[in-house]
Coordinates of C-alpha atoms in Angstrom, one line a residue:
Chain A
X4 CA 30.4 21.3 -11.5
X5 CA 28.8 22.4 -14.6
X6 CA 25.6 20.6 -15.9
X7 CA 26.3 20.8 -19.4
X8 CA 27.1 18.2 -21.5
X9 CA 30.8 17.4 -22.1
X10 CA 31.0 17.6 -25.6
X11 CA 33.9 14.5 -25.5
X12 CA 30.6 12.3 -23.9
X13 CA 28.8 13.3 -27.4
X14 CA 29.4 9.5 -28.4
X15 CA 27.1 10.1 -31.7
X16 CA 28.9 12.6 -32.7
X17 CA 32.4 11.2 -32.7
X18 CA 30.8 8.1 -34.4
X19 CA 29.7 9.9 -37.5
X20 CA 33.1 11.6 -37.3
X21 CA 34.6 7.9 -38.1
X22 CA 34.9 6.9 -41.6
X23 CA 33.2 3.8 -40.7
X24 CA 31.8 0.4 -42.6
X25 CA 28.3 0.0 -42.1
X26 CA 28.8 -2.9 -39.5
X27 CA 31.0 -1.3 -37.4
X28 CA 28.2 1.3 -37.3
X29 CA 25.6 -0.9 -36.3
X30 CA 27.6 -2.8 -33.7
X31 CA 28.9 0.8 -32.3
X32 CA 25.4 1.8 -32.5
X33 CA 24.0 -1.1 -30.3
X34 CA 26.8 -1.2 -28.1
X35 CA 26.9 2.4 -27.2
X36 CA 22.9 2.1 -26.5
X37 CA 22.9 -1.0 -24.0
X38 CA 26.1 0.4 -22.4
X39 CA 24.4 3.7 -22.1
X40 CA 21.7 2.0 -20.2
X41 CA 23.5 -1.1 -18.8
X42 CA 27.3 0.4 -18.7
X43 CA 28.4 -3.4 -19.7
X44 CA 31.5 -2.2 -20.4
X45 CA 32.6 -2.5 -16.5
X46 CA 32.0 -6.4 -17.2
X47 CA 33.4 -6.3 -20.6
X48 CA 36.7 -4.9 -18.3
X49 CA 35.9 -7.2 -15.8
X50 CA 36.0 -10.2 -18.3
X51 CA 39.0 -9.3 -19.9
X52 CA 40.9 -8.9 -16.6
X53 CA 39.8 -12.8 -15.7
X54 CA 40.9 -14.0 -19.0
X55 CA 44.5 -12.7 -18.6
X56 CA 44.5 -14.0 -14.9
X57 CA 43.7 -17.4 -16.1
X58 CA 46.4 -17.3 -18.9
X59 CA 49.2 -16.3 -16.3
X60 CA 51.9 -18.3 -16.8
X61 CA 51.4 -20.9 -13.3
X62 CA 54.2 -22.0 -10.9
X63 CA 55.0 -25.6 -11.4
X64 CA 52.9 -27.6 -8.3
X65 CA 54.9 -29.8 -6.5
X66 CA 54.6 -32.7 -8.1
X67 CA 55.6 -31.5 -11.7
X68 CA 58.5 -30.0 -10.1
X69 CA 60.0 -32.8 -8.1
X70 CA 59.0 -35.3 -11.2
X71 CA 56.7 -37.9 -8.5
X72 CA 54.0 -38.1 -11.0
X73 CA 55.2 -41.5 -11.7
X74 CA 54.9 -42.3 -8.2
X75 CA 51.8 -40.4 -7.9
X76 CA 48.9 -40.7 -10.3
X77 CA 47.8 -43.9 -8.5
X78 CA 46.6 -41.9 -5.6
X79 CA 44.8 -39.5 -8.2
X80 CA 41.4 -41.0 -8.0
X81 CA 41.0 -40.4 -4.4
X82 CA 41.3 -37.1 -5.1
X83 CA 37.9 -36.8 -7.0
X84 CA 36.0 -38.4 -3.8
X85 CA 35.0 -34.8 -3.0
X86 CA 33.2 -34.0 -6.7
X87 CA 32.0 -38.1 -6.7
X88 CA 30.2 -37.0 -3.3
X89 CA 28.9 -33.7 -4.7
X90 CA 27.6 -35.8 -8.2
X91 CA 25.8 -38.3 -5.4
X92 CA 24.0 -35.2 -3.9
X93 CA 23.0 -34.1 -7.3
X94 CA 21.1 -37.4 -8.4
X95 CA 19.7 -37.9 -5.0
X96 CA 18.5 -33.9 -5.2
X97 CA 17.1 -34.8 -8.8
X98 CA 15.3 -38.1 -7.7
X99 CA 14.2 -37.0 -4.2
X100 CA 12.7 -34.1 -6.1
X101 CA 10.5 -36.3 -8.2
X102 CA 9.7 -38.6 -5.0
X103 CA 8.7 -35.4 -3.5
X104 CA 5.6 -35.4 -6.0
X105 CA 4.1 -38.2 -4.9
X106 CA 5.2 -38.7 -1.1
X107 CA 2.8 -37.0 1.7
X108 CA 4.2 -36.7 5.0
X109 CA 0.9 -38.0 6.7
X110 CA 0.1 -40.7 9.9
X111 CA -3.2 -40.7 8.9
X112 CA -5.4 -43.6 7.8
X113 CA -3.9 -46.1 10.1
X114 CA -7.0 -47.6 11.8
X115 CA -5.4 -49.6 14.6
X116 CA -1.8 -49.6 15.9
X117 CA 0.7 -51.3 12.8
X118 CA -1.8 -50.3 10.1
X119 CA -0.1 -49.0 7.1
X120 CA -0.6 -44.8 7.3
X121 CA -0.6 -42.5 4.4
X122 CA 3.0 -42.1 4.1
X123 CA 3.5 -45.6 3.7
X124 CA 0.8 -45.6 1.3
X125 CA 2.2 -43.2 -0.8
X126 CA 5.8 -45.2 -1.2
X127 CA 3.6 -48.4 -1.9
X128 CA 2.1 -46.2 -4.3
X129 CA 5.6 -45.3 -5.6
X130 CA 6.6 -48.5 -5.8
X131 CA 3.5 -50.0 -7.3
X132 CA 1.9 -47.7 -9.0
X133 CA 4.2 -44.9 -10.7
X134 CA 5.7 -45.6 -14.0
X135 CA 9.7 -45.7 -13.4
X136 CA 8.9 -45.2 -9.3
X137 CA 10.5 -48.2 -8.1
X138 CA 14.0 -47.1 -9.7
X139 CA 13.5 -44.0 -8.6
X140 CA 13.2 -45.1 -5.0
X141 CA 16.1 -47.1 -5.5
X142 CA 17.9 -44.9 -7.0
X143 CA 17.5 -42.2 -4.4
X144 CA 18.5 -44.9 -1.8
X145 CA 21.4 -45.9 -3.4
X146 CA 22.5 -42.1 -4.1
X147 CA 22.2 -41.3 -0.5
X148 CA 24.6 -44.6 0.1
X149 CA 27.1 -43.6 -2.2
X150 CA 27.3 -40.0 -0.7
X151 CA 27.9 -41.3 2.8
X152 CA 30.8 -43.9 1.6
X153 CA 32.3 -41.1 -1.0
X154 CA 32.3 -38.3 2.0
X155 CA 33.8 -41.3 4.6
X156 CA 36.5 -42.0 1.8
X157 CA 37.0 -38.7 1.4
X158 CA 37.7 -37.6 4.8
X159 CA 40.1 -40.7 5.1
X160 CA 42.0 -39.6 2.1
X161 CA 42.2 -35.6 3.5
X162 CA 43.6 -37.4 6.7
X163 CA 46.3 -39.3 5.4
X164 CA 47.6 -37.4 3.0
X165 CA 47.4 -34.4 6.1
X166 CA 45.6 -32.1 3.8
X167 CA 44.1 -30.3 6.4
X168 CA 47.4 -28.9 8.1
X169 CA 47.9 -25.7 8.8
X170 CA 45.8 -22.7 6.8
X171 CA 43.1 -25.2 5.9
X172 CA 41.9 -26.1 9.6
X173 CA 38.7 -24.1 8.8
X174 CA 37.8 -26.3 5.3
X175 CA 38.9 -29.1 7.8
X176 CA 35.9 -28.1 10.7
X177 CA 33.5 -26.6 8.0
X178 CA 33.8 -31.1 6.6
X179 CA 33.2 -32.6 10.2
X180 CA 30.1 -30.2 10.3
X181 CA 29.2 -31.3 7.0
X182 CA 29.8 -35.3 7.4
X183 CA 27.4 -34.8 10.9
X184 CA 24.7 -32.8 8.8
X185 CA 25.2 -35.6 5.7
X186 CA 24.7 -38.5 8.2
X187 CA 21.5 -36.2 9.5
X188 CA 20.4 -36.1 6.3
X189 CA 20.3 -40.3 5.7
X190 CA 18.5 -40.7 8.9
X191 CA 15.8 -38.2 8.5
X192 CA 15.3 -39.9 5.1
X193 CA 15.5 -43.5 6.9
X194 CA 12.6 -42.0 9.0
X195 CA 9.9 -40.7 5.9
X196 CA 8.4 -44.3 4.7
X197 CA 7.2 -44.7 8.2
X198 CA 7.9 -48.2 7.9
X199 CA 9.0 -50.5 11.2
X200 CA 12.7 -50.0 11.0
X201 CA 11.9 -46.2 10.9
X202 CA 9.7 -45.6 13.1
X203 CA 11.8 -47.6 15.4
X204 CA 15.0 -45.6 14.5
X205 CA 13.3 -42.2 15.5
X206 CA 12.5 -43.5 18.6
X207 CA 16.3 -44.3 19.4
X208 CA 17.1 -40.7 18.1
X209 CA 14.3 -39.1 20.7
X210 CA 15.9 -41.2 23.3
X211 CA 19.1 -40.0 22.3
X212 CA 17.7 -36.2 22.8
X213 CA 15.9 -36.9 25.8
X214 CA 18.5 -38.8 27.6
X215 CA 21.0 -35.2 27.0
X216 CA 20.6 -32.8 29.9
X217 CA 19.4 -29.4 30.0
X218 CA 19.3 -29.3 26.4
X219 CA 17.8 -32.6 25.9
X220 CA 14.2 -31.7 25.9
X221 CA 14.2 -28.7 24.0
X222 CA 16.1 -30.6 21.3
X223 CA 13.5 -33.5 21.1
X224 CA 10.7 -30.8 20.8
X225 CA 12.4 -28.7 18.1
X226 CA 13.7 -31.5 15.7
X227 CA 11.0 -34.6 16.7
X228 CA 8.2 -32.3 17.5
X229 CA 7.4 -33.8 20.9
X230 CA 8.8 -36.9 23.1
X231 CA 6.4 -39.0 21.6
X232 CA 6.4 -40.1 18.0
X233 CA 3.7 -39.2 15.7
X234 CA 2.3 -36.7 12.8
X235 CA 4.4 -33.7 14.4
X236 CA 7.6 -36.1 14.0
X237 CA 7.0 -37.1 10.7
X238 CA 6.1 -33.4 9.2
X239 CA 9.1 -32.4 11.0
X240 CA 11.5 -34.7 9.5
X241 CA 9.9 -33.8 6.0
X242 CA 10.5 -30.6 6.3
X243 CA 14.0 -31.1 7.6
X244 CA 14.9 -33.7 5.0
X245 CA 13.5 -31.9 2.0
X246 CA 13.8 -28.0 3.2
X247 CA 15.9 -26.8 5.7
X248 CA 18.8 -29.4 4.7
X249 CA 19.3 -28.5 1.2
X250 CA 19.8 -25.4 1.7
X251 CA 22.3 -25.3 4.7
X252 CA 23.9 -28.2 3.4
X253 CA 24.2 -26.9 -0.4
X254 CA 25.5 -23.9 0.7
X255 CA 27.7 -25.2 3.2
X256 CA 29.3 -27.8 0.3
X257 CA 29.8 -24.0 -1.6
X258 CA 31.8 -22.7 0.7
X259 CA 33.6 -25.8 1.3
X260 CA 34.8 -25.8 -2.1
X261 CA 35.4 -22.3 -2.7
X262 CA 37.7 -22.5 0.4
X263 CA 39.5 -25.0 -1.8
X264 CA 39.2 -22.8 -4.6
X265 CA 40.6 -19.7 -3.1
X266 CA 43.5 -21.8 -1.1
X267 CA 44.2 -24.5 -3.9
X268 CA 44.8 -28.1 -3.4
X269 CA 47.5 -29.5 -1.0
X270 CA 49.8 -31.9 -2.7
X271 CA 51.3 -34.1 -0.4
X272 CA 55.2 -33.7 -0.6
Chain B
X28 CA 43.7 20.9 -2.5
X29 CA 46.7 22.3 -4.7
X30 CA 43.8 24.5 -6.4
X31 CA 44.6 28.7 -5.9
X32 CA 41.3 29.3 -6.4
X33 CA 38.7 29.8 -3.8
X34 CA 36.1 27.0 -3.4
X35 CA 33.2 27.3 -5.7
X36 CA 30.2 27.3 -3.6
X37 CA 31.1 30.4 -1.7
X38 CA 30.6 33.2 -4.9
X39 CA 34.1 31.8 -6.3
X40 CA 35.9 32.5 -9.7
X41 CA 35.3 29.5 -11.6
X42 CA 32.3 30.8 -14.0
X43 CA 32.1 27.2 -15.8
X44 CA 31.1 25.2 -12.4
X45 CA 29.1 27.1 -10.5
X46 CA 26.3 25.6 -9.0
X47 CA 22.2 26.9 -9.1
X48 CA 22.9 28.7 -5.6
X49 CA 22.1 25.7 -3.2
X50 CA 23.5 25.3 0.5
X51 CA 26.9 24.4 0.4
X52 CA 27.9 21.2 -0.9
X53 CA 28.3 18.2 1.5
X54 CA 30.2 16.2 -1.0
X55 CA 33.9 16.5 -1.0
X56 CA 35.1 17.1 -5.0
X57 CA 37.1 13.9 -5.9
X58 CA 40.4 15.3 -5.3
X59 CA 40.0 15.6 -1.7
X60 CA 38.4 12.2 -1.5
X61 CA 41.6 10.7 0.8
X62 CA 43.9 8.3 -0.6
X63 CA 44.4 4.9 1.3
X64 CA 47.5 5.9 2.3
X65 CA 46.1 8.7 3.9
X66 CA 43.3 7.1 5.3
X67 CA 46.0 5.0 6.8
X68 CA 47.4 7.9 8.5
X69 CA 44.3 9.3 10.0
X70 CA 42.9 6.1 11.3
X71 CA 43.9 5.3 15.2
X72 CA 43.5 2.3 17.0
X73 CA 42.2 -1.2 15.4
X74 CA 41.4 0.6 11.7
X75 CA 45.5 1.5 11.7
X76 CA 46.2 -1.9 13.1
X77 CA 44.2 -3.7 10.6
X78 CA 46.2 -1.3 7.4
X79 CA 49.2 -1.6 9.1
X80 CA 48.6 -5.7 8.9
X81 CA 47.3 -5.9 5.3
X82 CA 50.7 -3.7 4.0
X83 CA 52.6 -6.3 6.0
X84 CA 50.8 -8.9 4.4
X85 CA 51.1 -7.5 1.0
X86 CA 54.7 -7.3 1.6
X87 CA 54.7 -11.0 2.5
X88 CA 52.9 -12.2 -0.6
X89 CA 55.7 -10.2 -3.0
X90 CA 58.3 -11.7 -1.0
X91 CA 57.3 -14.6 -1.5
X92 CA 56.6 -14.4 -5.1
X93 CA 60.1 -12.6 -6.1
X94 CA 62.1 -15.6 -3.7
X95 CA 59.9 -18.4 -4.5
X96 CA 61.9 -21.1 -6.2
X97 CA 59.0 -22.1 -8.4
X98 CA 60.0 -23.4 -11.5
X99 CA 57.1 -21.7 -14.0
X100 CA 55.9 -23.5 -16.9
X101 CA 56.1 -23.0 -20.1
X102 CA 52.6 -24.1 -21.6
X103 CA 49.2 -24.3 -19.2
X104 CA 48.6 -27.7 -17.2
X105 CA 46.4 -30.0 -18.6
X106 CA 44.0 -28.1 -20.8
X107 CA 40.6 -27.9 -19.3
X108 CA 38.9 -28.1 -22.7
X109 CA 38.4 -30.7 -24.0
X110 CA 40.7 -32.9 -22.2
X111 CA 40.3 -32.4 -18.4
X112 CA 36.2 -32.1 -19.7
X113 CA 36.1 -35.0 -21.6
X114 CA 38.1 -37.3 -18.5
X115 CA 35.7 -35.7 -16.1
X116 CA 32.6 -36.3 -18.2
X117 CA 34.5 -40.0 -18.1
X118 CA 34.6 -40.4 -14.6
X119 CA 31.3 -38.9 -14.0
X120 CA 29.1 -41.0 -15.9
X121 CA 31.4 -43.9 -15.1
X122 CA 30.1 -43.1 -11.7
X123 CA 26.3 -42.3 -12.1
X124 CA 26.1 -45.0 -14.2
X125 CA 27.3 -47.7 -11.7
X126 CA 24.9 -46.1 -9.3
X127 CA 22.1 -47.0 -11.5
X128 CA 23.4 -50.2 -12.3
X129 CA 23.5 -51.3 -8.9
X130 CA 20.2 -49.3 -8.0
X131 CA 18.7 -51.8 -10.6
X132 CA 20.0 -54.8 -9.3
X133 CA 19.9 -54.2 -5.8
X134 CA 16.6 -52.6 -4.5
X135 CA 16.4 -51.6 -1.0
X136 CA 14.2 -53.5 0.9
X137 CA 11.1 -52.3 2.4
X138 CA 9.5 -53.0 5.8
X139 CA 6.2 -53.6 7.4
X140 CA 4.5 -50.5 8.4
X141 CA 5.1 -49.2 11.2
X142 CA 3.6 -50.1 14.7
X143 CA 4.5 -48.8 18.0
X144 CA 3.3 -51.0 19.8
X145 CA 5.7 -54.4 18.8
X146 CA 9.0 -53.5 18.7
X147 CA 11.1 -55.1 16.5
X148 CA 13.8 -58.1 17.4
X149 CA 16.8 -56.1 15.8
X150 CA 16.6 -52.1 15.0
X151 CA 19.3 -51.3 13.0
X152 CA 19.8 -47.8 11.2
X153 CA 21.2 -47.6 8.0
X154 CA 25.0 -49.2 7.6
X155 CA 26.6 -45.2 7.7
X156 CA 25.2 -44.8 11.4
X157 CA 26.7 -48.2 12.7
X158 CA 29.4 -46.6 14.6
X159 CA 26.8 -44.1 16.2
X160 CA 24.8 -46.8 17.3
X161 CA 27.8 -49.0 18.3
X162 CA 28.8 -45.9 20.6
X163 CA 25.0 -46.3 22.1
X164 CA 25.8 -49.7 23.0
X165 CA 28.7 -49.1 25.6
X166 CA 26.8 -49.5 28.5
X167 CA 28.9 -52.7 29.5
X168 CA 31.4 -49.9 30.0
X169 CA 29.8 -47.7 32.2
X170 CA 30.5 -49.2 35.8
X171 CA 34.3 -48.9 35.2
X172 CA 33.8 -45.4 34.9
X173 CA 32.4 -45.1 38.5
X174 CA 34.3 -43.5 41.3
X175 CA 31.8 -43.6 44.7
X176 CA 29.9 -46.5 46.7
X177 CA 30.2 -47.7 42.9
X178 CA 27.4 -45.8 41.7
X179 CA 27.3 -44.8 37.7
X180 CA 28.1 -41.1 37.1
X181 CA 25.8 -40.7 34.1
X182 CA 23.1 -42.5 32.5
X183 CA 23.5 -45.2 29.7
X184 CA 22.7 -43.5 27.0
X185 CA 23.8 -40.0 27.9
X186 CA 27.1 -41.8 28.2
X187 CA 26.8 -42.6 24.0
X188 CA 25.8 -39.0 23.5
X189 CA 29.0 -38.0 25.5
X190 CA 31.1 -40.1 23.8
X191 CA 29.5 -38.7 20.4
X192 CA 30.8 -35.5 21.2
X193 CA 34.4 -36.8 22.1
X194 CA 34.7 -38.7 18.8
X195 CA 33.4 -35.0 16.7
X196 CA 35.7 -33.1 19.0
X197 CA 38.7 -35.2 18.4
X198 CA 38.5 -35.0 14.9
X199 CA 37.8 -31.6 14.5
X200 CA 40.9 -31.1 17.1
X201 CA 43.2 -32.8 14.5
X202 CA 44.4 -29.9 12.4
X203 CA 45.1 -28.3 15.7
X204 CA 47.0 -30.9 17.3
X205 CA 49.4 -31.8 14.3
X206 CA 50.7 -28.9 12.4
X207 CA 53.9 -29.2 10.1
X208 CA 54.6 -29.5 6.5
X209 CA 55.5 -33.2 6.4
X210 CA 52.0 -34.4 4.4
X211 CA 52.8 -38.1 4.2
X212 CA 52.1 -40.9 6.6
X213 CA 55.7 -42.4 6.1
X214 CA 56.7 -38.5 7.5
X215 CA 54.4 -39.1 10.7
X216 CA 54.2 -42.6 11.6
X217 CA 52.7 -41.3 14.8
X218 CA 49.1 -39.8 13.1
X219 CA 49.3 -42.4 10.4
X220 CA 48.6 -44.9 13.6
X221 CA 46.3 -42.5 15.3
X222 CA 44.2 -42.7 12.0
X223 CA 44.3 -46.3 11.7
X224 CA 43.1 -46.6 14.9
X225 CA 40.2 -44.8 14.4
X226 CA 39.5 -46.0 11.0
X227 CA 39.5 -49.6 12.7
X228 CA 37.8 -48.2 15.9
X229 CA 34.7 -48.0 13.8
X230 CA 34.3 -51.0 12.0
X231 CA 34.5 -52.1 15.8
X232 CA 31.9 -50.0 17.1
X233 CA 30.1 -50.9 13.8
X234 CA 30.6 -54.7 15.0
X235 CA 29.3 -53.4 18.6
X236 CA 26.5 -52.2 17.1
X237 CA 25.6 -55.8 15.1
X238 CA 26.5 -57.7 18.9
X239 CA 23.9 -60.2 18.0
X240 CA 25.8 -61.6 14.9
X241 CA 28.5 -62.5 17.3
X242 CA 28.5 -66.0 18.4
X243 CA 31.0 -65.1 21.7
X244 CA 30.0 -63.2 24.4
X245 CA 29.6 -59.5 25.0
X246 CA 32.7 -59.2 27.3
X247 CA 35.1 -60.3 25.0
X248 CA 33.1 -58.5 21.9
X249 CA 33.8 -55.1 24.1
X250 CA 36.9 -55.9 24.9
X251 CA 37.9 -56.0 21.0
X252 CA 36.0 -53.4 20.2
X253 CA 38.8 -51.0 21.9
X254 CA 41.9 -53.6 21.6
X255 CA 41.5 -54.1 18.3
X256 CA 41.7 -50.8 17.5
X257 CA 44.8 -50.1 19.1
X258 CA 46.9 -53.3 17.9
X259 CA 46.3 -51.8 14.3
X260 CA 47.9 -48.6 15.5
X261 CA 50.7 -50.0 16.8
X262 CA 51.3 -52.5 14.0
X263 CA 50.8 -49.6 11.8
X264 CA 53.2 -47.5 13.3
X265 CA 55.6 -50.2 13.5
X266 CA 55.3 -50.9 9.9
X267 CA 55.4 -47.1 8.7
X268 CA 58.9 -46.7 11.0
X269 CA 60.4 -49.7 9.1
X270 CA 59.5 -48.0 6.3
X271 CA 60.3 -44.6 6.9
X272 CA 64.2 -44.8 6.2
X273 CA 64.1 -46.3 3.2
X274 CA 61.6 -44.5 1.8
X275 CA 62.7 -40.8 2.9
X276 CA 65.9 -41.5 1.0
X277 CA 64.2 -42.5 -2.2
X278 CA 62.3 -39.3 -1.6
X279 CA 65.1 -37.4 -0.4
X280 CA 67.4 -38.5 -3.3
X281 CA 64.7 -37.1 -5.8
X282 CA 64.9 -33.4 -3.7
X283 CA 68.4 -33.5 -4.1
X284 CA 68.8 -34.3 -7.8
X285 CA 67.3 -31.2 -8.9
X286 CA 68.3 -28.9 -6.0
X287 CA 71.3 -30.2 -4.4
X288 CA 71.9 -29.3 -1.3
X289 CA 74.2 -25.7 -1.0

């Protein structure tokens, strides 16, 4: 357990020991500094071990190896309903972000009952006012649409073609959670503008809550913010829609598809 | 281990690694860092179970890789540059762009503001929730399912949440239910039905949901809502069992053209 210096670690020595070109000196030079500080070659290692991986020679999947492609690739477009899904979260992340700027989550301003409050104020301002803000709003709606039918389709086509059989029960749960959690998402976005059909929508879900037993009333408080509707239910659904959801759901669609990943697609046969 | 000399730490022989005089080191040198293997052997209990299990399963995987009858390929699938890039660039802005396309002809509509105090002739949710709110709307149902002096067992709408949580736990009770390899409805007529059924249960519930549309009355509307439902399963399974014979020996036929049977 000596502290001395190895003499065989002397990596500037055994470089000017090399009858080298002057760029193989400098790229020797640099990489021996950033590995000294950064030991990159691990990754390098790492790298080069993924590369051969993905250049193994495959096993045939079933249908190359039965020949039923030319029965087949009319069913390969249902098979992209999961990434068409995923795309429809993306624009509806992208253009709920920029709604985000001009929305506020307020009741206020509403002088007698059925006045328009600030929320509503700010999507009339949205849709009057910003440059490009009535697309957007559109936009955003129609994203959220075509995530619902793409995830519906998508279940339907994991159904019948029994994709979720035997090691992929998990994926199967971990997809019911996240169709429940997509269809939480459209209705706390149905609730934001504060309009009628909103407001009126909200008061069916606290019903829903408050008709549950034992849990019921809890439940009501935590995700409506009280059995009546009003500024703590509208705050809460903001933070819901725009916060907390992303997150769970994002990372929840990651492991979804890494489940995928790690236990590859199943080929109906 | 195999070492003759004495350890180091103690005044030993080896001049080269002899430490500054500390306490004795608490670090074991790396060769008598334990192998797996012998970690293996000195673990009891659930850490000898779990090794025990991963060889087994190791053993499983090579098995299966040195008896699989996979034919390999020659040359990678589809390459994923530029090819399988370029078709999902395709299909991607194929899609985004229809979604702007119809965002720009369709506009969603937008309401009054809202006002607690009128409420509105018809509440609907969003076209996605239909089928939730249809199961709201099964109060009609409700008296059937009581068993003394004819009074209800649980309250309208904690009757919708309950059946809520029979249509999540049926479906996430699937995978559990029907096991197997056979992949194709033709295979399983049976849960081809069962998942026409519920495909057509809620556009029913959907139509629940919209009862006012309806010119008949409520009765009969209910009445479909569940019958409905099951005719499509039966016809379906019907249908798929006609089918089945044929089809398996087309199917069957392919199999045994390039691995007949022994």
């Amino acid at each position: 357990m000596s502290l001395k210096k190895n003499d065989e670690m002397d990596h500037n020595a055994w470089l000017k020991n090399q009858d080298l070109t002057v760029i193989e000196t400098a790229f020797l030079t640099t990489l021996i500094w950033v590995d000294k500080r950064l030991r990159i070659v691990d990754y390098l290692e790492l790298l080069e071990t993924m590369y051969y991986r993905a250049n193994l020679q495959m096993p045939k999947s079933h249908t190359e190896q039965y020949d039923l492609d030319n029965k087949f690739w009319y069913w390969y477009p249902l098979y992209s309903l999961g990434s068409l899904s995923i795309l429809a979260y993306l624009v509806a992340a992208v253009s709920g972000a920029m709604l985000g700027f001009y929305y506020s989550p307020s009741t206020a301003g509403a002088a007698a009952q059925g006045d328009p409050t600030a929320a509503y104020d700010s999507v009339v301002l949205i849709l009057q006012d910003v440059q490009f803000g009535f697309m957007l709003r559109s936009i955003h709606s129609w994203a959220a649409q075509f995530m619902v039918a793409a995830v519906f389709l998508h279940m339907l086509r994991v159904y019948f073609t029994g994709a979720y059989k035997e090691p992929r029960e998990v994926n199967w749960i971990l997809g019911v959670v996240l169709i429940g959690l997509t269809l939480f998402f459209g209705f706390s976005g149905y609730v934001l503008p504060w309009k009628q059909l909103s407001f009126w929508a909200a008061q069916i879900g606290v019903e829903m809550a408050l008709a549950t037993p034992i849990v019921g009333e809890w439940a009501a408080q935590l995700l409506f913010g009280g059995f009546t509707l009003g500024q703590a239910t509208l705050v809460r659904m903001y933070i819901l829609h725009v916060f907390v959801l992303p997150f769970v759901v994002t990372s929840l669609i990651a492991l979804h598809v890494g489940i995928v990943w790690v236990q590859g697609i199943a080929e109906p046969h | 281990m195999t070492d003759d000399n004495d350890p180091m730490t103690d005044g030993g022989t080896d001049e080269e690694a002899r430490t500054d005089g500390g306490p004795p080191a608490t670090v074991p040198p790396d060769d008598e860092t334990p192998t797996w293997s012998e970690r293996k052997e000195n673990s009891q209990g659930l850490a000898q179970l779990t090794y025990q299990y991963f060889e087994r399963s190791r053993r499983e995987d090579e098995d299966l890789r040195t008896e699989s009858t996979y034919v390999e390929r020659d040359v990678l699938g589809f390459p994923a540059w530029p090819h399988e890039t370029i078709r999902n660039l395709a299909i991607a802005s194929f899609f985004v762009g229809m979604l702007i396309f119809i965002s720009a002809l369709m506009p969603p509509h937008f309401g009054h503001p809202a006002n607690p105090g009128s409420t509105p002739a018809i509440i609907l949710p969003d076209w996605y929730l239909y089928w939730s709110f249809g199961l709201l709307k099964l109060n009609p149902l409700n008296p059937e399912l009581a068993v003394l002096d004819g009074n209800i067992l649980l309250g309208n709408e904690f009757l919708g949440i309950i059946a809520h949580g029979i249509v999540f736990g049926a479906i996430a009770l699937v995978p559990f239910l029907n096991k197997g390899s056979a992949r194709r409805p033709v295979e399983e007529p049976f849960w081809a039905a069962v998942g026409m059924t519920g495909v057509v249960l809620s556009l029913t519930l959907a139509a629940l949901a919209i009862q006012n549309f309806f010119p008949f009355e409520l009765d009969l509307l209910v009445t479909l809502t569940f019958l409905l439902p099951v005719l499509c399963g039966i016809i379906t399974y019907a249908v798929l069992k006609t089918m089945r014979e044929g089809y398996m020996y087309d199917l069957n036929r392919r199999y045994y053209m390039l691995r007949p049977p022994k």
